[in-house]
XYZ file of C-alpha atoms in Angstrom:
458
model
C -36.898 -13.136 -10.600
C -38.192 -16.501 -10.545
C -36.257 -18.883 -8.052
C -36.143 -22.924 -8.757
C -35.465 -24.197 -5.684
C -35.405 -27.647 -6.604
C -33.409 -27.131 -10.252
C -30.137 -27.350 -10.811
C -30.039 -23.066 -11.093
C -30.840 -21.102 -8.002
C -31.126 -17.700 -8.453
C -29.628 -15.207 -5.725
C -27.697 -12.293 -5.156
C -24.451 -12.189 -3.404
C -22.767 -9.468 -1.683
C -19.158 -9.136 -0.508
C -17.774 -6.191 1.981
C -14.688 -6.220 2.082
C -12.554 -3.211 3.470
C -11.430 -1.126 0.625
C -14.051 -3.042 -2.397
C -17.033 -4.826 -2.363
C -18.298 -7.125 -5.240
C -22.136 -7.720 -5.920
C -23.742 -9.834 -8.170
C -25.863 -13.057 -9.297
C -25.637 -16.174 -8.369
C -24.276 -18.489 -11.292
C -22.205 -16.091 -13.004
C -18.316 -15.353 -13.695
C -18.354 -12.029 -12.651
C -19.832 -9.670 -10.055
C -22.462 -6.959 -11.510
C -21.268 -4.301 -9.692
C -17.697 -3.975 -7.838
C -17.959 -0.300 -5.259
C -15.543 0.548 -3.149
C -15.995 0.288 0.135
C -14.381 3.631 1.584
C -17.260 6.006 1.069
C -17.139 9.834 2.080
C -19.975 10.782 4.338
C -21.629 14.758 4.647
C -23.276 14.976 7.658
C -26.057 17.025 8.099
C -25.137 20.346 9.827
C -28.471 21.124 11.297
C -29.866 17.937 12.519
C -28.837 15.298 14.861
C -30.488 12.423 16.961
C -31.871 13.131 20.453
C -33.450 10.303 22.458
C -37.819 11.010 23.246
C -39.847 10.132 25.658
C -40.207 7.029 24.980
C -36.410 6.204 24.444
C -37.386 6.180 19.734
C -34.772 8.288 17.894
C -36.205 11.420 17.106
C -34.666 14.738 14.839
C -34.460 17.940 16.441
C -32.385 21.211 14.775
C -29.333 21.924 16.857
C -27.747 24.810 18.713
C -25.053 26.473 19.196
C -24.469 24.878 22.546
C -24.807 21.252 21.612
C -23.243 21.323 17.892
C -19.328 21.373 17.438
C -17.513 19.203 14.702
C -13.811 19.246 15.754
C -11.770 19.435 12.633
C -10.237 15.565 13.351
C -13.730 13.960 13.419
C -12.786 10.801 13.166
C -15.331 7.734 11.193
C -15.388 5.601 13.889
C -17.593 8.394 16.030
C -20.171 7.559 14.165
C -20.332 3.293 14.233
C -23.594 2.655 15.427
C -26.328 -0.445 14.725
C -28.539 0.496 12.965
C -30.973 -1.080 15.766
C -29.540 0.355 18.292
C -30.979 3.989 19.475
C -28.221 6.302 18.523
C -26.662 8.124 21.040
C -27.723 12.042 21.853
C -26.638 14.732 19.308
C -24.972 12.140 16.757
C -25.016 14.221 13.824
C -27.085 12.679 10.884
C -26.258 11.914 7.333
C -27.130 13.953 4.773
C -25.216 12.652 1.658
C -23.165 9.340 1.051
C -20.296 9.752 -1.910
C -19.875 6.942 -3.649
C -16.782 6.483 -6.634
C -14.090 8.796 -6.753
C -14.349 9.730 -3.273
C -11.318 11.765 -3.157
C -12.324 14.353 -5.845
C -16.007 14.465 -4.273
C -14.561 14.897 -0.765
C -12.040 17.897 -2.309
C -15.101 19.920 -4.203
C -16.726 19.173 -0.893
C -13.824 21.078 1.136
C -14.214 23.631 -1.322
C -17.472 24.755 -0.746
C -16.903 24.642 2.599
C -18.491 21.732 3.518
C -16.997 18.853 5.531
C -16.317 14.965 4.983
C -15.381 11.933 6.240
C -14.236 8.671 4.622
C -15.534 5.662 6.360
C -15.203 2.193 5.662
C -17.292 -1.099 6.802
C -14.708 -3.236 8.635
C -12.162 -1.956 10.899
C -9.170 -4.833 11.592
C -11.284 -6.999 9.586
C -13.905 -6.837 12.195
C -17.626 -5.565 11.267
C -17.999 -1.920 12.614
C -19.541 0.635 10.455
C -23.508 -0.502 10.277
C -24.358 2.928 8.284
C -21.923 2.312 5.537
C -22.497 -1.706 5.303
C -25.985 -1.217 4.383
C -25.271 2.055 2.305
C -23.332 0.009 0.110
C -25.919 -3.076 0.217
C -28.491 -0.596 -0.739
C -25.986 0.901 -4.010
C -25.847 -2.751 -4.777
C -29.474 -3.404 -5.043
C -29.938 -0.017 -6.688
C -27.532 -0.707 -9.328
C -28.674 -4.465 -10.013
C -32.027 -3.175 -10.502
C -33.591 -5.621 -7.770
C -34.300 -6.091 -4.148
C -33.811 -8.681 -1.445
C -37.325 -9.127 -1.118
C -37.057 -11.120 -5.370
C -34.279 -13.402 -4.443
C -32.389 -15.036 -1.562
C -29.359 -13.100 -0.669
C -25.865 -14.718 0.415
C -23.600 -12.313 2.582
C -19.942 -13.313 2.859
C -18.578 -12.437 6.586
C -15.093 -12.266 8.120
C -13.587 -16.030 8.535
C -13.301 -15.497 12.341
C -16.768 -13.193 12.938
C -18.633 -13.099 16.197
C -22.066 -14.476 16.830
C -23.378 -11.398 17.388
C -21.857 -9.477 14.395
C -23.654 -12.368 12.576
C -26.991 -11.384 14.164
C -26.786 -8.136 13.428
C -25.952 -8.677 9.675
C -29.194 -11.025 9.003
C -30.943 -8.259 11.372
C -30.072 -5.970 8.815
C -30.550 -8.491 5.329
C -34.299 -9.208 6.866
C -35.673 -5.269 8.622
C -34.077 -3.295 6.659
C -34.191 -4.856 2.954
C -37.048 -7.563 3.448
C -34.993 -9.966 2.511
C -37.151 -13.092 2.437
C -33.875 -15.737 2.937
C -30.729 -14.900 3.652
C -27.372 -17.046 4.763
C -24.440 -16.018 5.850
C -21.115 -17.362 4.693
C -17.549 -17.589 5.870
C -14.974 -15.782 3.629
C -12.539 -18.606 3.868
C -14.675 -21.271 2.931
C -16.356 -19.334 0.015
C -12.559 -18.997 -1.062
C -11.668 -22.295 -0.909
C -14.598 -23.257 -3.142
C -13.342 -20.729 -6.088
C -10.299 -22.448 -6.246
C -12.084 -25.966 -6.824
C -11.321 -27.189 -2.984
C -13.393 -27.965 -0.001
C -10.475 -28.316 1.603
C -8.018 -26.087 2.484
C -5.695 -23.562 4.040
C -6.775 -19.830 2.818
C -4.447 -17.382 2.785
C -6.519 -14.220 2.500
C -4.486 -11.127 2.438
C -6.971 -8.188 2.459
C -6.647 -4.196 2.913
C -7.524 -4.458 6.497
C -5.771 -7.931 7.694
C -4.292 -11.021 6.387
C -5.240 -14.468 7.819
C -4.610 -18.293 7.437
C -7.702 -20.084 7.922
C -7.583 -23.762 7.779
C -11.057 -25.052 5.946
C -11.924 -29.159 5.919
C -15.127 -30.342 4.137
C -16.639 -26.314 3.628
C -16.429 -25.939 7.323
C -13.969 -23.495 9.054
C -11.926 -24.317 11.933
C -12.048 -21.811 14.472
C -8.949 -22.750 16.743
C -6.576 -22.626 13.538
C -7.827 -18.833 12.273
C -4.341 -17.138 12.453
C -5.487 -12.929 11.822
C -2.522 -10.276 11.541
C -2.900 -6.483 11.025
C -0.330 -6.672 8.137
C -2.766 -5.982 5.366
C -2.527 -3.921 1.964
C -3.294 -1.135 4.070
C 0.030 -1.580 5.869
C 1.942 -2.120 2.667
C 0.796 1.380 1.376
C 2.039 2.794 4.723
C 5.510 1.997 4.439
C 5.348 2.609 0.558
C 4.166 6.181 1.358
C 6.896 6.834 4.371
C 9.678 5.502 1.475
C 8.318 7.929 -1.171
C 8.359 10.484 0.932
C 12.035 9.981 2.094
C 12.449 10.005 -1.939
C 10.701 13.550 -1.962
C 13.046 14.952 0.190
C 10.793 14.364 3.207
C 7.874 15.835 1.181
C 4.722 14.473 1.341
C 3.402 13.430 -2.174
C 0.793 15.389 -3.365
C -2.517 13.238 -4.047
C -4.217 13.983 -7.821
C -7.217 14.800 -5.829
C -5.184 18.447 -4.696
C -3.792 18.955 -8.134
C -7.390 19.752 -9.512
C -9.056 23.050 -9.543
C -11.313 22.039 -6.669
C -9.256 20.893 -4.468
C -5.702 22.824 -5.324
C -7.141 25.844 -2.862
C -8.312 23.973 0.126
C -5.540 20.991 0.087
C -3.458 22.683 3.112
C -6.958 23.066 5.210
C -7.761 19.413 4.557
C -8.290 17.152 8.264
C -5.086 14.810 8.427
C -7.039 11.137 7.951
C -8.780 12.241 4.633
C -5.337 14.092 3.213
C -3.601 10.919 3.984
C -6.486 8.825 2.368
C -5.569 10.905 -0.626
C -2.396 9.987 -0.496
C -2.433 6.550 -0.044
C -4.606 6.075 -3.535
C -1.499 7.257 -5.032
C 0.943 5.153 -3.365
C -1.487 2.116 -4.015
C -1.041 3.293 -7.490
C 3.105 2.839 -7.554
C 2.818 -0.475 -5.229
C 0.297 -2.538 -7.833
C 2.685 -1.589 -10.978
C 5.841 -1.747 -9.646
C 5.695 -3.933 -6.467
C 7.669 -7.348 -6.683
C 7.912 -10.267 -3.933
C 11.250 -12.024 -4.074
C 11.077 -15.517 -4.785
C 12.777 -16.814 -2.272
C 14.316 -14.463 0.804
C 17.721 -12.660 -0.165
C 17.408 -12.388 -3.829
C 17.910 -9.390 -5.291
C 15.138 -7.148 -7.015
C 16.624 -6.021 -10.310
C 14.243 -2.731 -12.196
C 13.185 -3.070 -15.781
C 14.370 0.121 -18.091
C 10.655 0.839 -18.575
C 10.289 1.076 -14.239
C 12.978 3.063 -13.445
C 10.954 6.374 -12.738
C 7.433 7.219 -11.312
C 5.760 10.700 -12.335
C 3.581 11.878 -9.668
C 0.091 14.002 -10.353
C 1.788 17.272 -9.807
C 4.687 15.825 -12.315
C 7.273 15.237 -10.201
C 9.592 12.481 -11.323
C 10.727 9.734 -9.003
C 13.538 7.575 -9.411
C 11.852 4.358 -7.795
C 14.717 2.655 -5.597
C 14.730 -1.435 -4.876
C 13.254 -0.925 -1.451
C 10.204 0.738 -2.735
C 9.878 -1.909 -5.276
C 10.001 -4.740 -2.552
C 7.578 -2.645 -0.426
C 4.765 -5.610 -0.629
C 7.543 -7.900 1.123
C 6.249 -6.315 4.702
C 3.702 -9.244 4.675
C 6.757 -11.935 4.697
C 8.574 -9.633 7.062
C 9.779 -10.350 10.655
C 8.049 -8.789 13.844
C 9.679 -5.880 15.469
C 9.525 -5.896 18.801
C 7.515 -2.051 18.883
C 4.934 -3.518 16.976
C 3.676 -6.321 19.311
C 1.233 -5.361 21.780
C 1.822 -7.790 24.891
C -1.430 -8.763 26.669
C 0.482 -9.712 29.602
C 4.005 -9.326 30.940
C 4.960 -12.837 30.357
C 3.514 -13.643 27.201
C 6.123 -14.425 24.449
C 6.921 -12.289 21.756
C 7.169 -13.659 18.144
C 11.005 -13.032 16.553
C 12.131 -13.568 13.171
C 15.865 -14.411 13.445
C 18.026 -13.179 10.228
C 21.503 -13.824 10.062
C 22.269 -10.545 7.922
C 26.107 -11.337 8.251
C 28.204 -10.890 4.856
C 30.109 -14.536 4.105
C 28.346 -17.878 3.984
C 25.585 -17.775 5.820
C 24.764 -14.138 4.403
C 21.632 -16.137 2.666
C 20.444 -18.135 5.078
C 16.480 -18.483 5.339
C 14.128 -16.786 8.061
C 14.018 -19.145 11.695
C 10.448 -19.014 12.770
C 10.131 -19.239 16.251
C 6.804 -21.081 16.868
C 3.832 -18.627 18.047
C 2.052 -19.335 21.680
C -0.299 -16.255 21.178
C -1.640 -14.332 18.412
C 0.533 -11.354 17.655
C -0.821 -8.182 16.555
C 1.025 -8.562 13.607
C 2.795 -11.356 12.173
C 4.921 -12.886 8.862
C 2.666 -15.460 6.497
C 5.008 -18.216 7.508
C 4.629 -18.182 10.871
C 0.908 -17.459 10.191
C 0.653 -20.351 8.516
C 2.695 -22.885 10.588
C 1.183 -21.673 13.642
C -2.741 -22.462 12.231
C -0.876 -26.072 11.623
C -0.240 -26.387 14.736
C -3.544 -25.305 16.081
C -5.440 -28.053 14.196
C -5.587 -31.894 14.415
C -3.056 -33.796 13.156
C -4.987 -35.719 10.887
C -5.540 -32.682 8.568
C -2.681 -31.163 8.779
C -0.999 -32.867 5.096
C -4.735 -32.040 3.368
C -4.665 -28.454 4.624
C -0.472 -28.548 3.182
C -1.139 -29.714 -0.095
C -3.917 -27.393 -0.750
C -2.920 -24.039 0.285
C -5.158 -21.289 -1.504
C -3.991 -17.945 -2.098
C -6.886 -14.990 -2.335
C -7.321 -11.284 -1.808
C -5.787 -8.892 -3.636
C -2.670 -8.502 -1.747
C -1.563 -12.146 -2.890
C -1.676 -10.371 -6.671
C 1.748 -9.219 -6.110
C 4.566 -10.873 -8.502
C 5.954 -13.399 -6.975
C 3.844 -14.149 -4.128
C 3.016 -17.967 -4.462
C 6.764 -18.672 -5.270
C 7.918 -17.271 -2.044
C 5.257 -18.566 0.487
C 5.903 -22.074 -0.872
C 9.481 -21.552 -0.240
C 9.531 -19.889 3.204
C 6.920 -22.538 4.439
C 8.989 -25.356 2.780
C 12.036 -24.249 4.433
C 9.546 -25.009 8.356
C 8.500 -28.039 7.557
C 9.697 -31.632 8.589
C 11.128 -33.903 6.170
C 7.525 -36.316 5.181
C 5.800 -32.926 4.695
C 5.242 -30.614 1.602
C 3.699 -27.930 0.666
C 1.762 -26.648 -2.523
C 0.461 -23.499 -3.117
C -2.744 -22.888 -5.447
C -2.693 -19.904 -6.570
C -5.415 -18.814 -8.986
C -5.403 -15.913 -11.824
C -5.218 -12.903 -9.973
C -8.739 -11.972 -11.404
C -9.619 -14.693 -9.217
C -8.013 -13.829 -6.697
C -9.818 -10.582 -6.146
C -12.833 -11.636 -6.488
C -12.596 -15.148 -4.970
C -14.578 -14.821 -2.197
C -17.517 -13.364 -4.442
C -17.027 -16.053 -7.126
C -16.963 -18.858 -4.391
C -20.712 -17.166 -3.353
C -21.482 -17.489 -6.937
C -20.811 -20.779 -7.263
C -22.205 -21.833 -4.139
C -25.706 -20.126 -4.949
C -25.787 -21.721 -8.450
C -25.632 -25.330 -6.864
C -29.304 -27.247 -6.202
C -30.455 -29.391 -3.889
């Protein structure tokens, strides 16, 4: 593919990890080629492994008895390694990726009596799994029927990523793919230009994490990334421990164990990939039925059509209000078990709610303001404390262009209630306004941002 450099159409191919789906594609168009997810199941070989040679170069060697046991909890992150790194002794190598439907390919897997593990390429919304990053870049190239080495190649990278998770990414765009240019760019600002904005305070709420990251003039500011671990990820969570109160204290059964191939071997299944299984199904509930109040302390009412949820092994739910508000956890308050304190006098973040039946039953959340970065956090307080991180000068741009992306922003409701739970913080001169794209958009901003970006000449 030719390239014009100088035109007003650069070709290029941009790539997107995200935690749970990745989006690949061409530079210049409205939609990513190929969209994978990210969580891949992984055979290792049971023969081979690395050992370190003479000369310190990764060599293959068959295994023993004495140095080969696979306890039946393996878990992925065993395995994160560079890939330019020498791996260390006896790490088992990989004989088989699965890519697609990985919880029906992991269950005929278990039923031959074979082993798997489902890994994915960011961990907290930090880079960690090398192997599966450049797995899926290589799918991607596969399936677009091209190669780095015919086009320069954009990577989008965490908002808040390290120099030296930086490194190794264009380590691995240029040795292992030949990638003749490459740049990296920032999730957050890529975001900011899908919604028409240089400018900007993303709101990305991901699988992994959800962060505020204020963006002025396509450059990020670093002091005002606010990151929690309340992600879709954590949504599904306490979807799945509601549904399984509804159950009776059952666990649901994933479709995955209600086939032929996996109905034998679902009890023998290791505990992270049976609750991966799981989880697709409770993802499946939370994206049709999940609703975000508008504003706090309005009631959810349920549609006649959304009044019961049949499971894969056809067992009929009768889906309560609390399940249907399940995506709420990302406007929730801390609790105090969930904050991991660095230090014994470092301040916890509290949401106050008067919960009192009378007057002021209704009140609105008051948002203590943060000192630290919790572990976990509400949007609100996410987003006044990155305010309060940056300079003042900014601070009404950043208000009047707040962009919502990810896929956990899709959510009915969600634009309505930020706006009015940041309002509700702010000081009199001061508003707020939320832009909140389609949520095709907001999916895929990040990836359409790239696209746009590439498609731009000198």
């Amino acid at each position: 593919m030719s390239v014009a450099m100088g035109g007003d159409e650069t070709g290029g191919f941009v790539g997107d990890v995200g935690t749970a789906v990745s989006k690949f594609g061409f530079g210049g168009e409205d939609a990513p080629k190929g969209v994978l997810s990210s969580r891949l199941g992984c055979v290792f070989d049971q023969n081979q492994a690395y050992v370190k040679g003479s000369n310190g170069v990764p060599l293959l060697r068959e295994l023993t008895a004495e140095d080969y046991r696979v306890p039946d909890d393996y878990p992925a992150r065993l395995h994160t390694r560079s890939p330019f790194v020498a791996p260390p002794q006896n790490q088992q190598c990989v004989a088989k990726w699965l890519h697609g439907d990985v919880a029906a390919l992991g269950a005929a897997r278990f039923d031959k009596g074979e082993s798997c593990v489902v890994r994915s390429p960011l961990v907290d919304g930090e880079l960690d799994d090398w192997d599966t990053i450049e797995e899926l870049w290589r799918e991607a190239f596969e399936r677009a029927k091209t190669t780095g080495e015919e086009q320069p190649v954009l990577a989008a990278t965490p908002s808040d990523a390290t120099p030296k998770h930086r490194a190794q990414y264009l380590e691995l765009l240029f040795e292992t793919f030949g990638c003749r240019a490459a740049y990296l760019a920032r999730n957050a600002t890529l975001a900011a230009f899908a919604a028409g904005r240089a400018s900007g305070l993303v709101v990305d709420c991901g699988a992994g994490t959800t962060s505020v990251v204020p963006v002025v003039d396509g450059y990020v500011l670093m002091k005002g990334i606010r990151t929690s671990k309340r992600g879709g990820d954590h949504v599904d969570a306490h979807a799945h421990d509601l549904l399984t109160k509804l159950c009776g204290g059952t666990e649901p059964v994933p479709r995955a164990a209600v086939r032929r191939e996996g109905r034998k071997t679902y009890e023998s299944w290791p505990e992270a990939f049976r609750k991966f299984t799981q989880r697709e199904t409770v993802r499946d509930l939370k994206e049709s039925y999940g609703v975000i109040p508008k504003k706090w302390g309005l009631a959810v009412g349920l549609k006649e059509d959304k009044r019961q949820f049949f499971l894969p092994d056809g067992t009929v739910v009768d889906v309560t209000t609390d399940l249907v508000r399940a995506p709420e956890q990302l406007f929730e308050g801390v609790e105090e078990d969930e904050v991991v304190k660095k230090e014994e006098d470092e301040p916890s973040i509290k949401v106050v709610r008067d919960a009192r039946v009378g007057q002021r039953a209704l009140q609105p959340p008051q948002i203590m303001p943060p000192v630290n970065d919790p572990v976990v956090a509400a949007l609100p307080e996410m987003v006044k404390g990155s305010l309060e991180r940056v300079d003042v000068d900014v601070r009404k741009d950043l208000l009047l262009n707040i962009v919502l992306s990810g896929g956990g922003s899709c959510a009915p409701g969600t634009a309505e209630r930020l706006h009015s739970d940041v309002a509700l913080s702010l000081c009199a001169p001061f508003k707020a306004k939320i832009v909140a794209p389609a949520a095709f958009e907001r999916k895929f901003g990040v990836w359409i941002g790239g696209a746009i970006f590439l498609s731009l000449g000198r």
